[in-house]
């Protein structure tokens, strides 16, 4: 069962920052927060992940609260190609167990 | 391309027939996962291999489903006596056994049972 809660849908104006929230209040101490996105009919694409500290890469930034019970994915300058379903999932560090996906947030970037 | 490769990408089969999907993981990835996804839902975990050993199976994996990874490289997922409810996208993913491992997905194999 999914361990995360996300809003079902969000809109964002093109060129603006998209901030996608995720609650994971039952996260364990050694579980990471991962973000993936899925464009229609394609496999999920890895975006970013983190344990405690905020992370940034060429695609996005991940802000994790100090208590680790929630996080926010930030797409700094959303484009139309960022329209997708975004999944926030929590996973073990190296035990190899499965990752549980919820239904994600459907982000629509509006021109 | 060195990503996760899945074949066939699309399969239409008649109810009651058997189908097999193949997954080639990223080279040297020792973990391999199968997921199933239906329209409007997130991917659902089916099973997971570490090398050739199948370590976890979801209760979603009925006895009509079997997965193998004989030499710890590619994997096959076979569905016997297909039913219309098996229509879905079957996703394969792979990862390395390291802390904070990231799993990388293939493009999926679409199954339509008619």
Tab-separated table of C-alpha atoms in Angstrom:
chain	number	residue	atom	x	y	z
A	1	UNK	CA	0.000	0.000	0.000
A	2	UNK	CA	1.156	3.507	-0.826
A	3	UNK	CA	2.785	5.296	2.057
A	4	UNK	CA	2.343	8.740	0.544
A	5	UNK	CA	-0.480	11.213	0.001
A	6	UNK	CA	-0.548	13.640	-2.907
A	7	UNK	CA	-3.175	16.000	-4.320
A	8	UNK	CA	-4.811	14.388	-7.346
A	9	UNK	CA	-4.254	17.311	-9.685
A	10	UNK	CA	-2.575	20.701	-10.010
A	11	UNK	CA	-2.208	23.410	-12.628
A	12	UNK	CA	0.805	25.612	-13.210
A	13	UNK	CA	1.413	28.479	-15.614
A	14	UNK	CA	4.189	27.941	-18.127
A	15	UNK	CA	7.424	29.522	-16.953
A	16	UNK	CA	6.390	29.573	-13.322
A	17	UNK	CA	7.621	27.280	-10.604
A	18	UNK	CA	5.566	24.172	-9.977
A	19	UNK	CA	5.511	23.075	-6.344
A	20	UNK	CA	4.186	19.559	-5.824
A	21	UNK	CA	3.556	18.521	-2.212
A	22	UNK	CA	3.695	15.055	-0.715
A	23	UNK	CA	2.888	13.758	2.752
A	24	UNK	CA	4.722	10.708	4.068
A	25	UNK	CA	4.066	10.847	7.778
A	26	UNK	CA	4.891	7.163	8.396
A	27	UNK	CA	8.293	7.251	6.722
A	28	UNK	CA	10.955	5.198	8.480
A	29	UNK	CA	14.376	6.486	9.405
A	30	UNK	CA	16.192	4.702	6.593
A	31	UNK	CA	13.627	5.257	3.856
A	32	UNK	CA	14.313	7.660	1.031
A	33	UNK	CA	11.818	9.914	-0.719
A	34	UNK	CA	11.745	9.401	-4.484
A	35	UNK	CA	9.973	11.333	-7.190
A	36	UNK	CA	9.085	9.952	-10.580
A	37	UNK	CA	6.940	11.283	-13.360
A	38	UNK	CA	5.021	9.523	-16.064
A	39	UNK	CA	3.995	10.964	-19.356
A	40	UNK	CA	1.028	9.256	-20.953
A	41	UNK	CA	1.757	5.706	-22.126
A	42	UNK	CA	5.420	5.808	-21.118
A	43	UNK	CA	7.287	4.217	-18.253
A	44	UNK	CA	7.914	6.263	-15.093
A	45	UNK	CA	10.936	8.540	-15.346
A	46	UNK	CA	13.174	9.078	-12.331
A	47	UNK	CA	13.455	12.704	-11.241
A	48	UNK	CA	15.186	12.980	-7.887
A	49	UNK	CA	15.461	11.418	-4.447
A	50	UNK	CA	16.675	12.326	-0.989
A	51	UNK	CA	16.979	11.109	2.573
A	52	UNK	CA	17.143	14.126	4.872
A	53	UNK	CA	18.802	16.967	3.063
A	54	UNK	CA	17.378	19.049	0.277
A	55	UNK	CA	18.532	17.951	-3.141
A	56	UNK	CA	18.824	19.620	-6.512
A	57	UNK	CA	19.637	18.305	-9.949
A	58	UNK	CA	19.170	19.477	-13.502
A	59	UNK	CA	15.504	18.547	-13.475
A	60	UNK	CA	14.186	19.656	-10.110
A	61	UNK	CA	14.706	20.438	-6.451
A	62	UNK	CA	13.491	18.348	-3.539
A	63	UNK	CA	12.714	19.982	-0.221
A	64	UNK	CA	12.247	17.609	2.723
A	65	UNK	CA	10.926	18.924	6.023
A	66	UNK	CA	13.062	18.526	9.096
A	67	UNK	CA	10.749	15.885	10.573
A	68	UNK	CA	10.751	14.124	7.163
A	69	UNK	CA	7.000	13.781	7.208
A	70	UNK	CA	6.485	15.743	4.039
A	71	UNK	CA	8.351	16.975	0.991
A	72	UNK	CA	7.927	19.251	-1.997
A	73	UNK	CA	9.155	18.748	-5.524
A	74	UNK	CA	9.947	22.001	-7.264
A	75	UNK	CA	10.144	22.383	-11.022
A	76	UNK	CA	11.690	25.857	-11.221
A	77	UNK	CA	10.446	26.904	-14.662
A	78	UNK	CA	7.646	24.639	-15.800
A	79	UNK	CA	7.271	23.965	-19.501
A	80	UNK	CA	4.474	22.293	-21.435
A	81	UNK	CA	6.599	19.144	-21.577
A	82	UNK	CA	6.408	18.906	-17.791
A	83	UNK	CA	2.717	18.009	-18.042
A	84	UNK	CA	2.629	14.522	-16.518
A	85	UNK	CA	1.607	12.481	-13.495
A	86	UNK	CA	4.103	12.931	-10.672
A	87	UNK	CA	4.572	10.178	-8.122
A	88	UNK	CA	6.101	10.603	-4.708
A	89	UNK	CA	7.152	7.290	-3.161
A	90	UNK	CA	9.183	6.204	-0.188
A	91	UNK	CA	11.598	3.331	-0.383
A	92	UNK	CA	14.157	1.445	1.649
A	93	UNK	CA	17.806	2.321	1.470
A	94	UNK	CA	19.277	-0.959	0.370
A	95	UNK	CA	16.967	-3.764	1.384
A	96	UNK	CA	15.636	-4.091	-2.127
A	97	UNK	CA	11.986	-4.147	-1.250
A	98	UNK	CA	9.341	-2.937	-3.608
A	99	UNK	CA	8.336	0.664	-4.053
A	100	UNK	CA	4.660	1.401	-3.557
A	101	UNK	CA	3.108	3.939	-5.904
A	102	UNK	CA	-0.060	5.857	-5.136
A	103	UNK	CA	-2.141	7.566	-7.804
A	104	UNK	CA	0.161	10.593	-7.984
A	105	UNK	CA	-0.501	14.215	-8.907
A	106	UNK	CA	-1.551	15.042	-12.434
A	107	UNK	CA	0.245	18.286	-13.265
A	108	UNK	CA	-1.013	20.361	-16.149
A	109	UNK	CA	1.193	23.185	-17.360
A	110	UNK	CA	-0.933	25.875	-18.931
A	111	UNK	CA	0.404	28.085	-21.754
B	1	UNK	CA	20.733	2.849	-25.546
B	2	UNK	CA	21.574	1.253	-22.206
B	3	UNK	CA	18.222	1.650	-20.504
B	4	UNK	CA	15.735	-1.032	-19.488
B	5	UNK	CA	14.378	-2.738	-22.579
B	6	UNK	CA	11.016	-4.479	-22.800
B	7	UNK	CA	9.556	-6.632	-25.554
B	8	UNK	CA	7.089	-6.742	-27.098
B	9	UNK	CA	5.841	-3.211	-26.589
B	10	UNK	CA	2.315	-4.145	-27.514
B	11	UNK	CA	0.508	-7.477	-27.487
B	12	UNK	CA	-3.085	-8.291	-28.361
B	13	UNK	CA	-4.200	-11.768	-27.451
B	14	UNK	CA	-7.376	-13.750	-27.207
B	15	UNK	CA	-8.728	-14.710	-23.829
B	16	UNK	CA	-7.307	-18.013	-22.716
B	17	UNK	CA	-4.046	-17.711	-24.597
B	18	UNK	CA	-0.631	-17.513	-22.929
B	19	UNK	CA	1.634	-14.512	-23.334
B	20	UNK	CA	5.233	-13.854	-22.387
B	21	UNK	CA	7.018	-10.556	-21.895
B	22	UNK	CA	10.749	-10.100	-21.791
B	23	UNK	CA	12.772	-7.534	-19.875
B	24	UNK	CA	16.449	-6.722	-20.322
B	25	UNK	CA	17.651	-4.640	-17.371
B	26	UNK	CA	20.405	-2.064	-17.346
B	27	UNK	CA	23.720	-3.860	-17.570
B	28	UNK	CA	25.102	-4.901	-14.167
B	29	UNK	CA	21.885	-4.085	-12.330
B	30	UNK	CA	21.318	-7.036	-10.039
B	31	UNK	CA	17.777	-6.155	-9.002
B	32	UNK	CA	14.823	-6.490	-11.317
B	33	UNK	CA	11.192	-5.580	-10.657
B	34	UNK	CA	7.911	-6.216	-12.417
B	35	UNK	CA	4.953	-3.880	-12.000
B	36	UNK	CA	1.489	-3.738	-13.528
B	37	UNK	CA	-0.370	-0.544	-14.324
B	38	UNK	CA	-3.980	-0.054	-15.371
B	39	UNK	CA	-5.498	3.162	-16.655
B	40	UNK	CA	-5.721	5.895	-14.056
B	41	UNK	CA	-3.756	3.973	-11.461
B	42	UNK	CA	-0.177	4.050	-10.338
B	43	UNK	CA	2.107	1.083	-10.972
B	44	UNK	CA	1.395	-1.920	-8.734
B	45	UNK	CA	4.244	-4.108	-7.568
B	46	UNK	CA	4.168	-7.705	-8.782
B	47	UNK	CA	7.520	-9.282	-8.023
B	48	UNK	CA	11.211	-8.625	-7.479
B	49	UNK	CA	14.442	-10.492	-8.189
B	50	UNK	CA	17.882	-10.107	-6.740
B	51	UNK	CA	20.161	-11.784	-9.267
B	52	UNK	CA	18.330	-15.003	-10.166
B	53	UNK	CA	16.459	-15.317	-6.887
B	54	UNK	CA	12.827	-14.246	-6.759
B	55	UNK	CA	12.681	-12.669	-3.324
B	56	UNK	CA	9.230	-11.127	-3.157
B	57	UNK	CA	5.895	-11.736	-4.809
B	58	UNK	CA	2.769	-9.645	-4.445
B	59	UNK	CA	-0.558	-11.280	-3.764
B	60	UNK	CA	-1.543	-9.735	-7.092
B	61	UNK	CA	0.644	-12.351	-8.743
B	62	UNK	CA	-1.879	-15.151	-9.143
B	63	UNK	CA	-0.904	-18.697	-10.016
B	64	UNK	CA	-1.444	-17.856	-13.688
B	65	UNK	CA	1.530	-15.514	-13.523
B	66	UNK	CA	5.111	-16.700	-13.429
B	67	UNK	CA	8.313	-14.748	-13.614
B	68	UNK	CA	11.827	-16.015	-14.101
B	69	UNK	CA	15.306	-14.620	-14.247
B	70	UNK	CA	17.341	-17.711	-15.012
B	71	UNK	CA	20.854	-16.310	-15.199
B	72	UNK	CA	20.386	-13.128	-13.265
B	73	UNK	CA	20.256	-11.056	-16.412
B	74	UNK	CA	17.061	-10.811	-18.471
B	75	UNK	CA	13.682	-11.769	-17.065
B	76	UNK	CA	10.433	-13.122	-18.483
B	77	UNK	CA	6.906	-12.670	-17.217
B	78	UNK	CA	4.433	-15.252	-18.452
B	79	UNK	CA	0.687	-15.028	-18.087
B	80	UNK	CA	-1.189	-18.265	-18.676
B	81	UNK	CA	-4.860	-18.520	-19.648
B	82	UNK	CA	-5.181	-14.770	-20.014
B	83	UNK	CA	-8.328	-13.017	-18.845
B	84	UNK	CA	-9.709	-9.636	-19.854
B	85	UNK	CA	-8.776	-8.326	-16.440
B	86	UNK	CA	-5.124	-8.929	-17.293
B	87	UNK	CA	-5.244	-6.090	-19.810
B	88	UNK	CA	-2.710	-3.570	-18.526
B	89	UNK	CA	0.756	-2.191	-19.031
B	90	UNK	CA	3.449	-4.400	-17.579
B	91	UNK	CA	6.481	-2.454	-16.440
B	92	UNK	CA	9.931	-3.745	-15.740
B	93	UNK	CA	12.508	-1.862	-13.691
B	94	UNK	CA	16.038	-2.489	-12.509
B	95	UNK	CA	18.417	-1.158	-9.914
B	96	UNK	CA	21.774	-1.673	-8.257
B	97	UNK	CA	22.106	-2.955	-4.743
B	98	UNK	CA	23.392	0.224	-3.146
B	99	UNK	CA	22.179	2.522	-0.444
B	100	UNK	CA	19.493	4.858	-1.731
B	101	UNK	CA	19.095	2.732	-4.803
B	102	UNK	CA	17.185	4.242	-7.670
B	103	UNK	CA	15.026	2.026	-9.839
B	104	UNK	CA	14.868	2.752	-13.528
B	105	UNK	CA	11.852	1.752	-15.551
B	106	UNK	CA	11.444	0.501	-19.068
B	107	UNK	CA	8.812	1.790	-21.448
B	108	UNK	CA	6.402	-0.998	-20.593
B	109	UNK	CA	4.590	-3.726	-22.488
B	110	UNK	CA	0.919	-3.132	-23.221
B	111	UNK	CA	-1.315	-6.176	-23.077
B	112	UNK	CA	-4.825	-6.202	-24.489
B	113	UNK	CA	-6.886	-9.329	-23.955
B	114	UNK	CA	-9.883	-9.590	-26.282
